[in-house]
Structure formats: C-alpha cells, structure tokens
Coordinates of C-alpha atoms in Angstrom, one line a residue:
X230 CA -38.2 -166.5 -76.0
X231 CA -35.7 -169.7 -76.3
X232 CA -36.0 -172.7 -74.1
X233 CA -32.5 -171.7 -72.7
X234 CA -33.8 -168.2 -71.8
X235 CA -37.0 -169.8 -70.2
X236 CA -35.1 -172.1 -68.0
X237 CA -33.1 -169.1 -66.8
X238 CA -36.1 -167.3 -66.1
X239 CA -37.8 -170.1 -64.4
X240 CA -34.7 -170.5 -62.2
X241 CA -35.1 -167.0 -61.1
X242 CA -32.2 -165.7 -63.3
X243 CA -29.0 -167.2 -62.3
X244 CA -26.6 -164.4 -61.6
X245 CA -29.4 -161.8 -61.7
X246 CA -31.4 -160.2 -59.2
X247 CA -34.2 -162.6 -58.2
X248 CA -37.8 -161.8 -58.7
X249 CA -40.2 -161.0 -55.9
X250 CA -41.7 -164.4 -54.3
X251 CA -39.7 -167.6 -54.6
X252 CA -36.3 -166.1 -54.6
X253 CA -37.1 -163.7 -51.6
X254 CA -38.8 -166.3 -49.8
X255 CA -35.4 -168.3 -49.9
X256 CA -33.2 -165.5 -49.1
X257 CA -35.6 -164.8 -46.1
X258 CA -35.3 -168.2 -45.1
X259 CA -31.5 -168.9 -45.1
X260 CA -29.9 -165.4 -45.5
X261 CA -31.8 -163.6 -42.9
X262 CA -31.1 -166.3 -40.2
X263 CA -27.2 -165.3 -40.6
X264 CA -28.2 -161.9 -39.7
X265 CA -30.2 -163.0 -36.7
X266 CA -33.6 -163.5 -38.5
X267 CA -35.5 -166.6 -38.1
X268 CA -33.7 -169.8 -39.7
X269 CA -36.2 -171.5 -41.6
X270 CA -39.0 -169.7 -39.8
X271 CA -42.8 -170.8 -40.3
X272 CA -43.7 -167.6 -42.0
X273 CA -40.8 -167.3 -44.5
X274 CA -41.7 -169.9 -47.3
X275 CA -42.4 -169.0 -50.8
X276 CA -45.6 -167.1 -51.1
X277 CA -45.8 -166.4 -47.5
X278 CA -47.6 -169.7 -46.9
X279 CA -47.0 -171.2 -43.4
X280 CA -45.6 -174.5 -42.8
X281 CA -48.1 -177.5 -42.0
X282 CA -49.2 -177.2 -38.4
X283 CA -47.7 -173.7 -38.3
X284 CA -49.5 -170.2 -38.1
X285 CA -48.9 -166.8 -39.6
X286 CA -48.8 -165.3 -36.0
X287 CA -46.0 -167.9 -35.4
X288 CA -44.1 -167.0 -38.3
X289 CA -44.1 -163.4 -37.5
X290 CA -43.0 -163.7 -33.8
X291 CA -41.0 -167.1 -33.7
X292 CA -37.4 -167.4 -34.3
X293 CA -34.1 -166.9 -32.9
X294 CA -33.9 -163.7 -30.7
X295 CA -37.7 -163.3 -29.9
X296 CA -38.7 -163.4 -26.3
X297 CA -41.9 -165.4 -27.3
X298 CA -40.3 -167.8 -29.6
X299 CA -37.6 -168.7 -26.9
X300 CA -40.2 -169.3 -24.0
X301 CA -42.0 -171.8 -26.6
X302 CA -39.1 -173.4 -28.0
X303 CA -39.9 -172.1 -31.5
X304 CA -37.3 -172.2 -34.1
X305 CA -33.8 -173.6 -34.2
X306 CA -30.9 -171.8 -32.9
X307 CA -32.3 -170.7 -29.7
X308 CA -28.9 -170.0 -28.2
X309 CA -28.8 -167.4 -31.0
X310 CA -25.8 -168.3 -33.0
X311 CA -26.1 -165.2 -35.2
X312 CA -26.4 -162.7 -32.4
X313 CA -23.5 -161.5 -30.5
X314 CA -24.2 -162.6 -26.5
X315 CA -25.9 -160.1 -24.6
X316 CA -23.7 -158.1 -22.0
X317 CA -20.6 -157.8 -24.4
X318 CA -21.4 -154.4 -25.5
X319 CA -22.5 -155.3 -29.1
X320 CA -26.1 -155.5 -28.5
X321 CA -28.5 -154.3 -25.9
X322 CA -31.3 -156.4 -24.3
X323 CA -34.7 -156.3 -26.0
X324 CA -37.5 -154.7 -24.2
X325 CA -39.0 -157.1 -21.5
X326 CA -35.6 -159.0 -21.1
X327 CA -33.6 -158.3 -18.0
X328 CA -29.8 -159.3 -17.7
X329 CA -29.4 -162.2 -15.4
X330 CA -27.2 -161.2 -12.5
X331 CA -26.1 -163.0 -9.3
X332 CA -28.1 -162.5 -6.3
X333 CA -26.5 -160.8 -3.3
X334 CA -27.4 -160.6 0.3
X335 CA -29.2 -157.4 1.2
X336 CA -27.0 -155.4 3.6
X337 CA -29.3 -152.3 4.0
X338 CA -31.8 -151.7 6.9
X339 CA -35.1 -153.2 6.3
X340 CA -38.1 -151.0 6.3
X341 CA -39.9 -152.7 8.9
X342 CA -37.6 -155.1 11.2
X343 CA -39.3 -158.4 12.5
X344 CA -41.6 -157.0 15.3
X345 CA -41.8 -160.3 17.2
X346 CA -38.0 -160.4 18.0
X347 CA -37.0 -156.7 17.5
X348 CA -36.1 -154.7 20.5
X349 CA -36.2 -151.1 19.5
X350 CA -33.6 -149.9 22.3
X351 CA -31.5 -153.2 21.8
X352 CA -28.2 -154.0 20.0
X353 CA -27.9 -155.0 16.5
X354 CA -28.0 -158.6 15.9
X355 CA -24.8 -158.6 13.8
X356 CA -23.0 -156.8 16.6
X357 CA -24.1 -159.4 19.2
X358 CA -22.9 -162.1 16.9
X359 CA -19.5 -160.7 16.2
X360 CA -19.3 -159.9 20.1
X361 CA -19.7 -163.9 20.7
X362 CA -16.9 -164.4 18.5
X363 CA -18.7 -165.7 15.2
X364 CA -16.4 -163.4 13.1
X365 CA -16.2 -159.7 11.6
X366 CA -19.8 -157.8 11.3
X367 CA -19.8 -158.3 7.7
X368 CA -19.5 -162.2 8.3
X369 CA -22.3 -161.9 10.6
X370 CA -24.5 -160.1 8.3
X371 CA -23.8 -163.0 5.7
X372 CA -25.0 -165.4 8.4
X373 CA -28.4 -163.5 8.9
X374 CA -29.0 -162.8 5.3
X375 CA -28.4 -166.7 4.5
X376 CA -31.1 -167.7 7.2
X377 CA -28.8 -169.3 9.6
X378 CA -29.7 -167.3 12.7
X379 CA -32.6 -167.8 15.1
X380 CA -33.6 -165.7 17.9
X381 CA -36.0 -166.9 20.6
X382 CA -37.1 -169.5 17.9
X383 CA -37.9 -167.3 14.8
X384 CA -35.6 -167.3 12.0
X385 CA -34.2 -163.8 11.2
X386 CA -33.0 -162.7 7.8
X387 CA -33.3 -159.0 8.1
X388 CA -30.3 -156.7 9.1
X389 CA -32.1 -154.0 11.1
X390 CA -33.1 -156.3 13.9
X391 CA -32.2 -155.4 17.3
X392 CA -32.0 -157.7 20.4
X393 CA -31.4 -157.7 23.9
X394 CA -28.3 -159.8 24.8
X395 CA -29.2 -160.5 28.3
X396 CA -32.5 -161.9 27.4
X397 CA -32.3 -163.0 23.8
X398 CA -31.9 -166.8 23.2
X399 CA -29.9 -167.0 19.9
X400 CA -28.8 -170.0 17.7
X401 CA -26.6 -170.2 14.7
X402 CA -27.0 -173.2 12.7
X403 CA -28.9 -174.8 15.3
X404 CA -26.0 -174.1 18.0
X405 CA -26.7 -171.8 21.1
X406 CA -24.7 -168.8 21.7
X407 CA -23.7 -167.8 25.2
X408 CA -24.4 -164.0 24.7
X409 CA -23.7 -163.1 28.6
X410 CA -19.8 -162.8 29.0
X411 CA -20.2 -163.0 32.5
X412 CA -21.3 -166.7 32.6
X413 CA -18.3 -169.2 32.3
X414 CA -18.1 -172.9 32.2
X415 CA -15.1 -174.8 33.0
X416 CA -13.5 -178.2 32.4
X417 CA -11.8 -179.4 35.5
X418 CA -9.6 -182.7 35.6
X419 CA -10.2 -183.8 39.3
X420 CA -7.2 -185.4 40.7
X421 CA -7.7 -188.8 43.0
X422 CA -8.5 -188.1 46.5
X423 CA -10.1 -184.5 46.0
X424 CA -13.7 -184.5 46.9
X425 CA -16.3 -182.9 44.6
X426 CA -17.6 -180.0 46.7
X427 CA -16.9 -176.3 47.2
X428 CA -16.5 -176.8 51.0
X429 CA -15.8 -180.2 53.1
X430 CA -16.6 -179.9 56.6
X431 CA -14.0 -182.6 57.3
X432 CA -11.3 -180.6 56.1
X433 CA -10.6 -182.9 53.0
X434 CA -9.0 -181.3 49.8
X435 CA -11.7 -180.0 47.7
X436 CA -12.2 -178.9 44.2
X437 CA -12.7 -175.4 45.6
X438 CA -9.0 -175.1 46.3
X439 CA -8.3 -176.0 42.5
X440 CA -10.4 -172.9 41.3
X441 CA -9.8 -170.4 44.2
X442 CA -8.1 -168.1 41.8
X443 CA -11.3 -167.7 39.6
X444 CA -13.5 -164.4 40.4
X445 CA -16.6 -166.4 39.7
X446 CA -18.9 -168.1 42.2
X447 CA -18.7 -171.6 40.5
X448 CA -20.7 -174.8 41.3
X449 CA -20.0 -178.3 40.2
X450 CA -22.2 -179.9 37.7
X451 CA -22.6 -183.6 39.0
X452 CA -19.9 -185.4 40.9
X453 CA -17.2 -187.8 41.3
X454 CA -16.4 -189.9 44.4
X455 CA -13.2 -189.0 45.9
X456 CA -11.5 -192.2 44.7
X457 CA -12.2 -191.1 41.1
X458 CA -10.7 -188.8 38.8
X459 CA -11.2 -187.1 35.4
X460 CA -13.5 -184.8 34.0
X461 CA -15.9 -182.7 36.1
X462 CA -17.7 -179.4 34.8
X463 CA -17.9 -176.3 37.0
X464 CA -20.0 -173.2 36.0
X465 CA -21.8 -170.2 37.2
X466 CA -24.6 -170.8 34.7
X467 CA -27.7 -171.9 36.8
X468 CA -29.8 -172.6 33.8
X469 CA -27.3 -174.9 32.1
X470 CA -26.4 -176.6 35.5
X471 CA -29.9 -177.3 36.0
X472 CA -30.4 -178.8 32.5
X473 CA -27.4 -180.9 32.7
X474 CA -28.6 -182.3 36.2
X475 CA -32.2 -183.0 35.1
X476 CA -33.4 -186.8 34.5
X477 CA -34.7 -185.8 31.1
X478 CA -31.5 -184.5 29.9
X479 CA -29.2 -187.3 31.0
X480 CA -25.8 -186.7 29.1
X481 CA -23.7 -189.7 28.0
X482 CA -20.5 -190.0 30.1
X483 CA -17.6 -192.1 29.3
X484 CA -15.1 -193.8 31.6
X485 CA -12.0 -195.6 31.5
X486 CA -12.0 -198.3 34.1
X487 CA -9.3 -200.6 35.3
X488 CA -10.0 -203.8 36.9
X489 CA -8.2 -206.7 38.6
X490 CA -7.8 -210.0 36.5
X491 CA -8.8 -210.8 32.9
X492 CA -12.3 -209.8 32.2
X493 CA -14.5 -212.8 30.7
X494 CA -16.2 -212.2 27.4
X495 CA -19.6 -212.4 28.7
X496 CA -19.4 -209.3 30.8
X497 CA -19.9 -207.1 27.6
X498 CA -23.3 -208.6 27.2
X499 CA -24.3 -208.1 30.9
X500 CA -23.4 -204.6 30.8
X501 CA -25.1 -204.0 27.3
X502 CA -28.3 -205.8 28.4
X503 CA -28.7 -204.3 32.0
X504 CA -27.3 -205.2 35.3
X505 CA -29.4 -205.5 38.3
X506 CA -28.3 -203.3 41.2
X507 CA -30.1 -202.6 44.4
X508 CA -31.7 -199.3 43.2
X509 CA -32.7 -200.8 39.8
X510 CA -31.4 -202.0 36.5
X511 CA -28.4 -200.0 34.8
X512 CA -27.8 -200.7 31.1
X513 CA -24.5 -199.4 29.3
X514 CA -24.6 -197.6 26.2
X515 CA -21.3 -198.9 25.1
X516 CA -18.7 -201.3 26.4
X517 CA -15.2 -201.8 24.9
X518 CA -12.0 -203.6 26.1
X519 CA -9.3 -201.1 25.5
X520 CA -6.4 -203.2 26.9
X521 CA -5.9 -206.7 28.7
X522 CA -2.7 -208.3 30.4
X523 CA -2.5 -211.0 32.7
X524 CA -3.5 -209.2 36.0
X525 CA -5.6 -206.3 34.9
X526 CA -8.0 -205.1 32.1
X527 CA -8.6 -201.6 30.9
X528 CA -12.3 -201.0 29.8
X529 CA -14.1 -198.0 28.3
X530 CA -17.8 -197.9 29.3
X531 CA -20.4 -195.3 28.3
X532 CA -23.5 -194.5 30.5
X533 CA -26.4 -192.1 30.7
X534 CA -27.1 -192.9 34.4
X535 CA -26.1 -190.6 37.0
X536 CA -26.5 -192.7 40.0
X537 CA -23.9 -192.5 42.6
X538 CA -20.9 -194.9 42.3
X539 CA -23.0 -196.5 39.5
X540 CA -19.8 -197.9 37.4
X541 CA -18.1 -199.1 40.5
X542 CA -21.2 -201.0 41.7
X543 CA -21.8 -202.6 38.2
X544 CA -18.3 -204.1 38.1
X545 CA -18.4 -205.2 41.5
X546 CA -21.9 -206.8 40.8
X547 CA -19.9 -209.1 37.8
X548 CA -17.0 -209.7 40.0
X549 CA -14.4 -207.3 39.1
X550 CA -13.7 -204.7 41.7
X551 CA -12.6 -201.4 40.2
X552 CA -8.8 -200.3 41.0
X553 CA -8.8 -197.1 39.0
X554 CA -11.7 -194.8 37.3
X555 CA -11.2 -192.0 35.0
X556 CA -14.1 -190.0 33.5
X557 CA -13.0 -188.8 30.2
X558 CA -15.9 -187.3 28.4
X559 CA -19.2 -185.6 29.4
X560 CA -21.2 -185.3 26.2
X561 CA -19.4 -183.3 23.5
X562 CA -16.7 -182.3 26.2
X563 CA -13.7 -184.3 26.3
X564 CA -10.9 -184.5 29.0
X565 CA -8.3 -184.5 26.4
X566 CA -4.5 -183.8 27.8
X567 CA -5.8 -181.6 30.8
X568 CA -3.4 -182.1 33.4
X569 CA -4.8 -183.2 36.9
X570 CA -5.9 -180.3 39.0
X571 CA -6.0 -177.8 36.0
X572 CA -9.2 -176.2 34.3
X573 CA -9.9 -174.8 31.0
X574 CA -12.6 -172.6 30.0
X575 CA -14.9 -174.3 27.5
X576 CA -14.8 -173.1 23.8
X577 CA -17.9 -171.4 22.0
X578 CA -18.4 -174.5 19.7
X579 CA -18.0 -176.7 23.0
X580 CA -20.4 -175.1 25.1
X581 CA -23.1 -174.3 22.2
X582 CA -23.1 -178.0 21.3
X583 CA -23.3 -178.9 25.2
X584 CA -26.2 -176.5 25.6
X585 CA -28.0 -177.5 22.6
X586 CA -27.8 -181.3 23.7
X587 CA -29.7 -180.4 26.9
X588 CA -32.4 -178.4 25.1
X589 CA -31.0 -174.9 25.3

C-alpha cells in the first residue's frame, strides 16, 4: 500500500464509511448530541474508555435528557438544546418525570374536617364569611385555602368545616368579624349641650333622643361632658362595650381643643412629660398646635386616659381654660364629616379593627 493510501486509511478514510472504533466514538460524541444524546459524554470516547475522573456508569446514564444526570449536574446541555420542550406535543415525559403544573387551592370537601372547630350541624365556613360581607363564596373559599382564616384561634384551611355563627370567634387576616347581624355599633356626633346618657332625670337633652328611631337597645361607650362635642360610640354589643371600657384596653382618643390666648411653647413638653392633677399624673401621647391667632390657639391632643373631664383639667392646670373641645377619633374610628346630631353604622373593616384593638 502506498503512503498516500496509508494516510487515508489512518484517517479513517476521508469520504468513506469510518471503521469501528475512533470514528464511531467521534460521531457518538458529537453527532449523537444533536439527536438528544450526551454531548461529549464520559462514555463516548474512542475505545470506550471513560474520561479522567469519570466512570462507565456515569457514561451510560449521564447526559442531556437523563433524569439522574440532570439531578447531578452531569453533562453540558442540561436545558436540552437538542430535545423539544416537554408539553409541546413533540415528546412525552420520560418515566419518573412529572410535568410541573401550578398548584391550585383544593375546593373539594375534606375527608376529615378539623374536629377541634368543626360543628357537625353548623354552617359552612365559606357561607358564614360571605354572609359577613367578605365577598362571594368562591372568594371566601380562596381565603380559607390560603390559610387566612382563624376560628376560635385555630387556622382553618379545609373547606368542609362548619361553625356556629352565634358562638364562633372568626378572624380574617387578624381582623375580627362580627357574625351576629343583630349586633350593631354606631358613631354619633354629639352636639354641645347634650348629655351623654340614655335618660336624664333633670330633663336635659340626651343622646337617647338622637337615636330614638333605632330599634336596638343601645348604650353609650364612654362619655363626653355636656359642654364637649364630637365622637361617641353607641352599641348593643355588651362584650365590645366592656372591652372598650376596661382599663387594660384603654383606646387612644384624639381631641381638637381651642383655648384662649397664645399658648407658650413649653406647654407641649408639660403635656408629653405628664401633668400632675388631683387624681394623679396624666401624660399625653401626642400634642400638636394646629392653628394660632392673636386671641386663641387650636391644639390637637391624643390621650389614652379616660378620666372625667381630663382634657379640660390638664389645660386649666397649665393656665389655658378651654373654650371648645371636640373629640375627633376613638382608636381607628374617625368622626370625619358626620354632622352634629347624626349617626352612622360602623363598617366591617372599622369594627373589626376596633375589636382587634381591644383583644376581641
């Protein structure tokens, strides 16, 4: 054989079918990769020898498209350039591989509802939530499935749970729901000259006259003296009233106070550090001058104390008698643009926030 022919046969025969061995190894290392096989896999080298540090076991299983190789990071092309993406109808997933699907809330009835809050003859929880105004039943089912609902302190995620609306304590996102539709809480803008009582033996105008058209038996939460005006809460919910009145749940109250003259700058420090009264020291949570003219000053004061006439006594103690006092806020409940002598029913969010603030 000539040297020219020898070189051709040594090259594997350019233009000819390559011999078994090196030619097949090269084709297996590159050509097979384009058909989904391992690209440059460890077991595809000439003569079947694995690469340094590799093993024949890796060579037989590693590579693009193989489940074990993908987990171990073996082989380039983990994204599978040579294979169509799964789910396009061109290639079915291999055994042991499940197509990823988005998780959806389970809407079916659970086989075993949570017994610690489940009442067999009660009402489905999603229906109770919908009746409380939280949205459609479908939306309420989503709230439950997302773990945002608690019943009697237990987080509920199952849709088959039934509860007793008259007894269950339900919170959504930490906010208490009032499930008893017979209970109502009103915000009243008490006018000046009206006493904070449902009956006055002296015959003075009382807040009872302002809610005479209401069918509920209401009672006031806290009070304002006759000369003061502004926000007052009325309710037939005894539990809420007791919590609001309890010293351990003193709710912040905001007042807009008008006094005579120009108030000195050091008055703010006195209010914030505490003023000594005959029944003890009272400290303001906030003090802010709203407006000031030559003959009067308007100040906003925030207090937790519920003592009788406490705001008037504090200003008298520092030498500035009050000419007008309006309560503008009780906790999260604002007076807003409510006209004097009128009422409004608290909304679900307002009431829930108020109840949560006093531990309900």
